Amino acid sequence: MAGTPGLCLDGLAVGYRRRRARHRVLDGLTATAPRGQLTVLLGPNGIGKSTLLRTLAGLQPALAGRALLDGSDLNRLSGAERARKVSTVLTDRVQVGLLTAADLVGLGRHPHTGPTGRLADTDRAVVGWALAAVGASQLATRDADELSDGERQRVMIARALAQEPSLILLDEPTAFLDAPSRVTVTALMRRLARERDLAVVVSTHDLELSLRVADQVWLLDRAGNLHTGSPREVIGSGAVNTTFDGDDLRFDPTTRTFELHGDAARWDEATR
């Protein structure tokens, strides 16, 4: 059922192990990313958003607490089990060699294939469905390294869908896209969350768009505290203003946009 708990953080601490010491980047995180909804992860640069996503993806261990997916502790899942339940789209640009777009999406089926890794007809059907779901069927036979940034991002999302996961994690999926493509990809993730009853967590710096489109917000403030709720709730708490307002830029809770203030506003007015 859409809106039911999918991903739950229970006192989660993330960071790095250095020799025998543990360096905690974020601590005591408690939050929920429901199925059927788009959850956006916001916060200043360097606060630990990518570290959190990498921990949830299993790329580095949690330091304390738990992350539960449909009641199962992600830290206790085997690599194969996690691969079937969690898919990721990271900012790292993957070298795809001579793969076509369909070949690239097919990599998402590997958690479900046998020891040979060969795709069965059922796997190819899933690949076709995933490409269609993101509006990229026409790209299937194109060389992946010839795709535009927007096309490539659609294909990477299709690869994540092809895993048939319960949770999709995306780190800055709109970072290299133009404005129309950013809107398209963000709206796509919200639609897929609803249609496929997925828990979708997106880390992004596209604040204005996210606060308009998201169902749930996880906002890390400058002290590493996590504020959660609907966009209306998080905005109403003042957390967006205290985290992002500066001398020259302020967030307007009514319009959900950032406005220039002070010297920056006077300079902007003078150049018009």
C-alpha atoms as a printed R data frame, in Angstrom:
    type eleno elety resid chain resno      x       y       z
1   ATOM     1    CA   MET     A     1  0.000   0.000   0.000
2   ATOM     2    CA   ALA     A     2  1.375   3.412  -0.997
3   ATOM     3    CA   GLY     A     3  2.564   5.506   1.913
4   ATOM     4    CA   THR     A     4  3.393   2.546   4.156
5   ATOM     5    CA   PRO     A     5  6.829   2.526   5.837
6   ATOM     6    CA   GLY     A     6  9.494   1.337   3.437
7   ATOM     7    CA   LEU     A     7 12.817   2.647   4.738
8   ATOM     8    CA   CYS     A     8 13.121   3.461   8.441
9   ATOM     9    CA   LEU     A     9 16.204   4.923  10.122
10  ATOM    10    CA   ASP     A    10 16.452   4.047  13.801
11  ATOM    11    CA   GLY     A    11 19.208   5.953  15.616
12  ATOM    12    CA   LEU     A    12 21.498   5.522  12.599
13  ATOM    13    CA   ALA     A    13 25.082   6.812  12.768
14  ATOM    14    CA   VAL     A    14 27.175   7.061   9.615
15  ATOM    15    CA   GLY     A    15 30.793   7.943   8.993
16  ATOM    16    CA   TYR     A    16 34.152   6.275   8.534
17  ATOM    17    CA   ARG     A    17 36.424   3.837  10.305
18  ATOM    18    CA   ARG     A    18 40.032   5.024  10.454
19  ATOM    19    CA   ARG     A    19 42.291   2.370  11.872
20  ATOM    20    CA   ARG     A    20 40.688   1.640  15.239
21  ATOM    21    CA   ALA     A    21 38.854   4.954  15.515
22  ATOM    22    CA   ARG     A    22 35.408   5.795  14.236
23  ATOM    23    CA   HIS     A    23 34.666   9.205  12.771
24  ATOM    24    CA   ARG     A    24 30.945   9.902  12.948
25  ATOM    25    CA   VAL     A    25 29.682  12.284  10.285
26  ATOM    26    CA   LEU     A    26 26.008  12.024  11.277
27  ATOM    27    CA   ASP     A    27 24.565  10.505  14.423
28  ATOM    28    CA   GLY     A    28 21.186   9.547  15.868
29  ATOM    29    CA   LEU     A    29 19.271   9.736  12.582
30  ATOM    30    CA   THR     A    30 15.625   8.721  12.858
31  ATOM    31    CA   ALA     A    31 13.323   9.050   9.845
32  ATOM    32    CA   THR     A    32 10.973   7.228   7.486
33  ATOM    33    CA   ALA     A    33 10.818   7.169   3.680
34  ATOM    34    CA   PRO     A    34  7.421   5.597   2.923
35  ATOM    35    CA   ARG     A    35  6.690   3.415  -0.049
36  ATOM    36    CA   GLY     A    36  4.827   5.152  -2.825
37  ATOM    37    CA   GLN     A    37  6.370   8.519  -2.041
38  ATOM    38    CA   LEU     A    38  9.322  10.645  -3.141
39  ATOM    39    CA   THR     A    39 11.598  11.609  -0.248
40  ATOM    40    CA   VAL     A    40 14.231  14.299  -0.864
41  ATOM    41    CA   LEU     A    41 17.413  14.610   1.186
42  ATOM    42    CA   LEU     A    42 18.550  18.223   1.516
43  ATOM    43    CA   GLY     A    43 21.405  19.933   3.304
44  ATOM    44    CA   PRO     A    44 24.511  22.098   2.879
45  ATOM    45    CA   ASN     A    45 27.575  20.882   1.001
46  ATOM    46    CA   GLY     A    46 29.759  18.564   3.039
47  ATOM    47    CA   ILE     A    47 27.174  17.811   5.721
48  ATOM    48    CA   GLY     A    48 27.105  14.069   4.962
49  ATOM    49    CA   LYS     A    49 24.279  13.437   2.499
50  ATOM    50    CA   SER     A    50 26.402  11.257   0.209
51  ATOM    51    CA   THR     A    51 27.848   9.404   3.214
52  ATOM    52    CA   LEU     A    52 24.320   8.580   4.347
53  ATOM    53    CA   LEU     A    53 23.300   7.335   0.900
54  ATOM    54    CA   ARG     A    54 26.448   5.252   0.546
55  ATOM    55    CA   THR     A    55 25.734   3.659   3.913
56  ATOM    56    CA   LEU     A    56 22.152   2.846   2.936
57  ATOM    57    CA   ALA     A    57 23.443   1.400  -0.338
58  ATOM    58    CA   GLY     A    58 25.814  -0.916   1.536
59  ATOM    59    CA   LEU     A    59 28.959   0.715   0.169
60  ATOM    60    CA   GLN     A    60 30.161   1.424   3.708
61  ATOM    61    CA   PRO     A    61 28.971   0.060   7.074
62  ATOM    62    CA   ALA     A    62 26.793   1.921   9.547
63  ATOM    63    CA   LEU     A    63 28.592   2.891  12.753
64  ATOM    64    CA   ALA     A    64 25.553   2.491  15.007
65  ATOM    65    CA   GLY     A    65 21.785   2.149  14.883
66  ATOM    66    CA   ARG     A    66 19.759   0.479  12.176
67  ATOM    67    CA   ALA     A    67 18.293   1.086   8.733
68  ATOM    68    CA   LEU     A    68 15.241  -1.101   8.189
69  ATOM    69    CA   LEU     A    69 13.678  -1.845   4.810
70  ATOM    70    CA   ASP     A    70 10.243  -3.407   5.115
71  ATOM    71    CA   GLY     A    71 11.258  -4.452   8.619
72  ATOM    72    CA   SER     A    72 14.559  -6.092   7.608
73  ATOM    73    CA   ASP     A    73 17.849  -4.675   8.913
74  ATOM    74    CA   LEU     A    74 19.874  -3.706   5.841
75  ATOM    75    CA   ASN     A    75 23.124  -4.385   7.699
76  ATOM    76    CA   ARG     A    76 22.099  -8.008   8.191
77  ATOM    77    CA   LEU     A    77 21.250  -8.697   4.557
78  ATOM    78    CA   SER     A    78 23.700 -10.565   2.363
79  ATOM    79    CA   GLY     A    79 25.110  -8.739  -0.634
80  ATOM    80    CA   ALA     A    80 22.817 -10.708  -2.938
81  ATOM    81    CA   GLU     A    81 19.739  -9.927  -0.853
82  ATOM    82    CA   ARG     A    82 20.573  -6.236  -0.703
83  ATOM    83    CA   ALA     A    83 21.135  -6.129  -4.474
84  ATOM    84    CA   ARG     A    84 17.616  -7.451  -5.013
85  ATOM    85    CA   LYS     A    85 16.061  -4.948  -2.622
86  ATOM    86    CA   VAL     A    86 18.090  -1.744  -3.069
87  ATOM    87    CA   SER     A    87 19.210  -0.037  -6.262
88  ATOM    88    CA   THR     A    88 21.335   3.085  -6.519
89  ATOM    89    CA   VAL     A    89 22.021   5.851  -9.018
90  ATOM    90    CA   LEU     A    90 25.189   7.655  -7.931
91  ATOM    91    CA   THR     A    91 26.903  10.762  -9.268
92  ATOM    92    CA   ASP     A    92 29.939   8.755 -10.416
93  ATOM    93    CA   ARG     A    93 29.965   8.582 -14.210
94  ATOM    94    CA   VAL     A    94 30.110   4.889 -15.072
95  ATOM    95    CA   GLN     A    95 32.386   3.861 -17.954
96  ATOM    96    CA   VAL     A    96 30.104   1.870 -20.231
97  ATOM    97    CA   GLY     A    97 32.483   0.835 -23.006
98  ATOM    98    CA   LEU     A    98 30.634  -0.480 -26.057
99  ATOM    99    CA   LEU     A    99 27.340  -1.182 -24.302
100 ATOM   100    CA   THR     A   100 24.042  -0.113 -25.792
101 ATOM   101    CA   ALA     A   101 21.437   1.522 -23.597
102 ATOM   102    CA   ALA     A   102 19.567  -1.792 -23.367
103 ATOM   103    CA   ASP     A   103 22.785  -3.588 -22.376
104 ATOM   104    CA   LEU     A   104 23.345  -1.028 -19.627
105 ATOM   105    CA   VAL     A   105 19.820  -1.474 -18.293
106 ATOM   106    CA   GLY     A   106 20.341  -5.233 -18.466
107 ATOM   107    CA   LEU     A   107 23.082  -4.937 -15.845
108 ATOM   108    CA   GLY     A   108 20.305  -4.266 -13.385
109 ATOM   109    CA   ARG     A   109 19.062  -7.824 -13.872
110 ATOM   110    CA   HIS     A   110 22.267  -9.482 -12.607
111 ATOM   111    CA   PRO     A   111 20.970  -9.939  -9.029
112 ATOM   112    CA   HIS     A   112 18.228 -12.100 -10.536
113 ATOM   113    CA   THR     A   113 20.194 -14.131 -13.089
114 ATOM   114    CA   GLY     A   114 21.928 -17.448 -12.577
115 ATOM   115    CA   PRO     A   115 25.667 -18.127 -12.246
116 ATOM   116    CA   THR     A   116 26.248 -17.450 -15.955
117 ATOM   117    CA   GLY     A   117 24.784 -13.960 -15.751
118 ATOM   118    CA   ARG     A   118 22.949 -14.503 -19.025
119 ATOM   119    CA   LEU     A   119 19.619 -12.784 -19.476
120 ATOM   120    CA   ALA     A   120 16.588 -14.972 -20.040
121 ATOM   121    CA   ASP     A   121 13.589 -13.866 -22.084
122 ATOM   122    CA   THR     A   122 11.880 -12.791 -18.867
123 ATOM   123    CA   ASP     A   123 14.877 -10.591 -18.014
124 ATOM   124    CA   ARG     A   124 14.819  -8.984 -21.459
125 ATOM   125    CA   ALA     A   125 11.134  -8.282 -20.984
126 ATOM   126    CA   VAL     A   126 11.931  -6.465 -17.736
127 ATOM   127    CA   VAL     A   127 14.621  -4.436 -19.526
128 ATOM   128    CA   GLY     A   128 12.084  -3.404 -22.157
129 ATOM   129    CA   TRP     A   129  9.558  -2.493 -19.493
130 ATOM   130    CA   ALA     A   130 12.111  -0.428 -17.538
131 ATOM   131    CA   LEU     A   131 13.113   1.567 -20.618
132 ATOM   132    CA   ALA     A   132  9.455   2.176 -21.435
133 ATOM   133    CA   ALA     A   133  8.736   3.241 -17.855
134 ATOM   134    CA   VAL     A   134 11.233   6.108 -18.109
135 ATOM   135    CA   GLY     A   135 10.234   7.036 -21.662
136 ATOM   136    CA   ALA     A   136 13.463   5.748 -23.199
137 ATOM   137    CA   SER     A   137 12.388   2.823 -25.395
138 ATOM   138    CA   GLN     A   138 13.695   4.668 -28.444
139 ATOM   139    CA   LEU     A   139 17.186   4.685 -26.914
140 ATOM   140    CA   ALA     A   140 17.481   0.894 -26.551
141 ATOM   141    CA   THR     A   141 19.881   0.332 -29.450
142 ATOM   142    CA   ARG     A   142 21.848   3.564 -29.041
143 ATOM   143    CA   ASP     A   143 25.441   3.375 -27.815
144 ATOM   144    CA   ALA     A   144 25.339   4.394 -24.163
145 ATOM   145    CA   ASP     A   145 28.429   6.605 -24.449
146 ATOM   146    CA   GLU     A   146 26.703   8.673 -27.153
147 ATOM   147    CA   LEU     A   147 23.692   9.608 -25.038
148 ATOM   148    CA   SER     A   148 23.110  13.137 -23.809
149 ATOM   149    CA   ASP     A   149 23.262  13.752 -20.065
150 ATOM   150    CA   GLY     A   150 19.479  13.719 -19.813
151 ATOM   151    CA   GLU     A   151 19.145  10.550 -21.878
152 ATOM   152    CA   ARG     A   152 21.881   8.837 -19.924
153 ATOM   153    CA   GLN     A   153 20.220   9.674 -16.616
154 ATOM   154    CA   ARG     A   154 16.954   8.155 -17.817
155 ATOM   155    CA   VAL     A   155 18.814   4.985 -18.781
156 ATOM   156    CA   MET     A   156 20.548   4.815 -15.397
157 ATOM   157    CA   ILE     A   157 17.179   5.134 -13.676
158 ATOM   158    CA   ALA     A   158 15.862   2.372 -15.947
159 ATOM   159    CA   ARG     A   159 18.775   0.186 -14.846
160 ATOM   160    CA   ALA     A   160 17.800   0.801 -11.228
161 ATOM   161    CA   LEU     A   161 14.192  -0.106 -12.025
162 ATOM   162    CA   ALA     A   162 15.282  -3.295 -13.790
163 ATOM   163    CA   GLN     A   163 16.534  -4.602 -10.453
164 ATOM   164    CA   GLU     A   164 12.887  -4.582  -9.331
165 ATOM   165    CA   PRO     A   165 13.896  -3.166  -5.941
166 ATOM   166    CA   SER     A   166 11.874  -1.971  -2.984
167 ATOM   167    CA   LEU     A   167 14.105   1.095  -2.519
168 ATOM   168    CA   ILE     A   168 15.875   3.372  -5.001
169 ATOM   169    CA   LEU     A   169 18.593   5.749  -3.787
170 ATOM   170    CA   LEU     A   170 19.710   8.593  -6.055
171 ATOM   171    CA   ASP     A   171 22.609  10.955  -5.361
172 ATOM   172    CA   GLU     A   172 22.287  14.252  -7.248
173 ATOM   173    CA   PRO     A   173 20.457  12.740 -10.258
174 ATOM   174    CA   THR     A   174 19.860  16.181 -11.797
175 ATOM   175    CA   ALA     A   175 23.344  17.622 -11.211
176 ATOM   176    CA   PHE     A   176 24.398  17.785 -14.875
177 ATOM   177    CA   LEU     A   177 20.992  18.445 -16.420
178 ATOM   178    CA   ASP     A   178 19.438  21.595 -17.843
179 ATOM   179    CA   ALA     A   179 16.367  23.082 -16.166
180 ATOM   180    CA   PRO     A   180 13.694  21.271 -18.235
181 ATOM   181    CA   SER     A   181 15.473  17.936 -17.771
182 ATOM   182    CA   ARG     A   182 15.737  18.502 -14.008
183 ATOM   183    CA   VAL     A   183 11.984  18.955 -13.806
184 ATOM   184    CA   THR     A   184 11.378  15.907 -16.003
185 ATOM   185    CA   VAL     A   185 13.646  13.587 -14.001
186 ATOM   186    CA   THR     A   186 12.313  14.752 -10.629
187 ATOM   187    CA   ALA     A   187  8.705  14.322 -11.745
188 ATOM   188    CA   LEU     A   188  9.629  10.907 -13.171
189 ATOM   189    CA   MET     A   189 10.937   9.715  -9.817
190 ATOM   190    CA   ARG     A   190  7.763  10.827  -8.071
191 ATOM   191    CA   ARG     A   191  5.611   9.059 -10.663
192 ATOM   192    CA   LEU     A   192  7.611   5.835 -10.447
193 ATOM   193    CA   ALA     A   193  7.395   5.859  -6.649
194 ATOM   194    CA   ARG     A   194  3.632   5.968  -6.914
195 ATOM   195    CA   GLU     A   195  3.150   3.561  -9.795
196 ATOM   196    CA   ARG     A   196  5.589   0.916  -8.523
197 ATOM   197    CA   ASP     A   197  4.995   1.485  -4.782
198 ATOM   198    CA   LEU     A   198  8.697   2.182  -4.273
199 ATOM   199    CA   ALA     A   199 10.494   4.013  -1.516
200 ATOM   200    CA   VAL     A   200 12.575   6.613  -3.380
201 ATOM   201    CA   VAL     A   201 15.195   8.776  -1.655
202 ATOM   202    CA   VAL     A   202 16.865  11.524  -3.695
203 ATOM   203    CA   SER     A   203 19.767  13.648  -2.470
204 ATOM   204    CA   THR     A   204 19.727  16.980  -4.256
205 ATOM   205    CA   HIS     A   205 20.774  20.629  -4.147
206 ATOM   206    CA   ASP     A   206 17.793  21.618  -6.306
207 ATOM   207    CA   LEU     A   207 15.936  23.023  -3.305
208 ATOM   208    CA   GLU     A   208 13.112  24.986  -4.895
209 ATOM   209    CA   LEU     A   209 12.075  22.179  -7.239
210 ATOM   210    CA   SER     A   210 12.359  19.545  -4.521
211 ATOM   211    CA   LEU     A   211 10.211  21.469  -2.065
212 ATOM   212    CA   ARG     A   212  7.514  21.762  -4.730
213 ATOM   213    CA   VAL     A   213  7.528  18.142  -5.882
214 ATOM   214    CA   ALA     A   214  8.556  15.988  -2.902
215 ATOM   215    CA   ASP     A   215  6.166  14.108  -0.654
216 ATOM   216    CA   GLN     A   216  8.621  13.922   2.251
217 ATOM   217    CA   VAL     A   217 11.706  15.957   3.168
218 ATOM   218    CA   TRP     A   218 14.786  14.920   5.124
219 ATOM   219    CA   LEU     A   219 16.674  18.139   5.864
220 ATOM   220    CA   LEU     A   220 20.101  18.054   7.486
221 ATOM   221    CA   ASP     A   221 20.868  21.407   9.081
222 ATOM   222    CA   ARG     A   222 24.360  22.815   9.563
223 ATOM   223    CA   ALA     A   223 24.715  21.021  12.897
224 ATOM   224    CA   GLY     A   224 23.833  17.654  11.361
225 ATOM   225    CA   ASN     A   225 20.362  17.506  12.916
226 ATOM   226    CA   LEU     A   226 17.747  15.794  10.755
227 ATOM   227    CA   HIS     A   227 14.387  17.532  10.250
228 ATOM   228    CA   THR     A   228 11.662  15.422   8.635
229 ATOM   229    CA   GLY     A   229  8.100  15.814   7.434
230 ATOM   230    CA   SER     A   230  6.122  17.057   4.478
231 ATOM   231    CA   PRO     A   231  7.506  20.091   2.632
232 ATOM   232    CA   ARG     A   232  4.883  22.242   4.361
233 ATOM   233    CA   GLU     A   233  5.893  20.933   7.792
234 ATOM   234    CA   VAL     A   234  9.632  21.334   7.271
235 ATOM   235    CA   ILE     A   235  9.247  24.813   5.777
236 ATOM   236    CA   GLY     A   236  6.871  25.806   8.578
237 ATOM   237    CA   SER     A   237  9.381  24.721  11.216
238 ATOM   238    CA   GLY     A   238 11.833  27.350   9.967
239 ATOM   239    CA   ALA     A   239 14.506  24.716   9.310
240 ATOM   240    CA   VAL     A   240 14.944  25.723   5.661
241 ATOM   241    CA   ASN     A   241 15.553  29.347   6.617
242 ATOM   242    CA   THR     A   242 17.974  28.598   9.447
243 ATOM   243    CA   THR     A   243 19.924  26.187   7.239
244 ATOM   244    CA   PHE     A   244 20.164  28.104   3.977
245 ATOM   245    CA   ASP     A   245 19.517  31.816   4.590
246 ATOM   246    CA   GLY     A   246 22.534  34.093   4.274
247 ATOM   247    CA   ASP     A   247 23.320  37.786   4.072
248 ATOM   248    CA   ASP     A   248 22.434  37.940   0.378
249 ATOM   249    CA   LEU     A   249 19.942  35.103  -0.052
250 ATOM   250    CA   ARG     A   250 16.790  34.241   1.869
251 ATOM   251    CA   PHE     A   251 14.098  31.609   1.475
252 ATOM   252    CA   ASP     A   252 10.509  32.854   1.194
253 ATOM   253    CA   PRO     A   253  8.216  30.237   2.798
254 ATOM   254    CA   THR     A   254  5.177  31.621   0.965
255 ATOM   255    CA   THR     A   255  6.523  31.354  -2.579
256 ATOM   256    CA   ARG     A   256  8.985  28.537  -1.736
257 ATOM   257    CA   THR     A   257 11.695  30.392  -3.620
258 ATOM   258    CA   PHE     A   258 15.009  32.020  -2.711
259 ATOM   259    CA   GLU     A   259 15.252  35.795  -3.044
260 ATOM   260    CA   LEU     A   260 18.236  38.126  -3.180
261 ATOM   261    CA   HIS     A   261 18.723  40.548  -0.294
262 ATOM   262    CA   GLY     A   262 21.184  43.234   0.726
263 ATOM   263    CA   ASP     A   263 23.984  44.165  -1.659
264 ATOM   264    CA   ALA     A   264 23.140  41.299  -4.023
265 ATOM   265    CA   ALA     A   265 19.570  42.570  -4.425
266 ATOM   266    CA   ARG     A   266 20.748  46.139  -5.049
267 ATOM   267    CA   TRP     A   267 23.271  44.931  -7.628
268 ATOM   268    CA   ASP     A   268 20.604  42.837  -9.335
269 ATOM   269    CA   GLU     A   269 18.248  45.808  -9.510
270 ATOM   270    CA   ALA     A   270 20.978  48.072 -10.879
271 ATOM   271    CA   THR     A   271 21.846  45.710 -13.729
272 ATOM   272    CA   ARG     A   272 18.299  45.371 -15.043
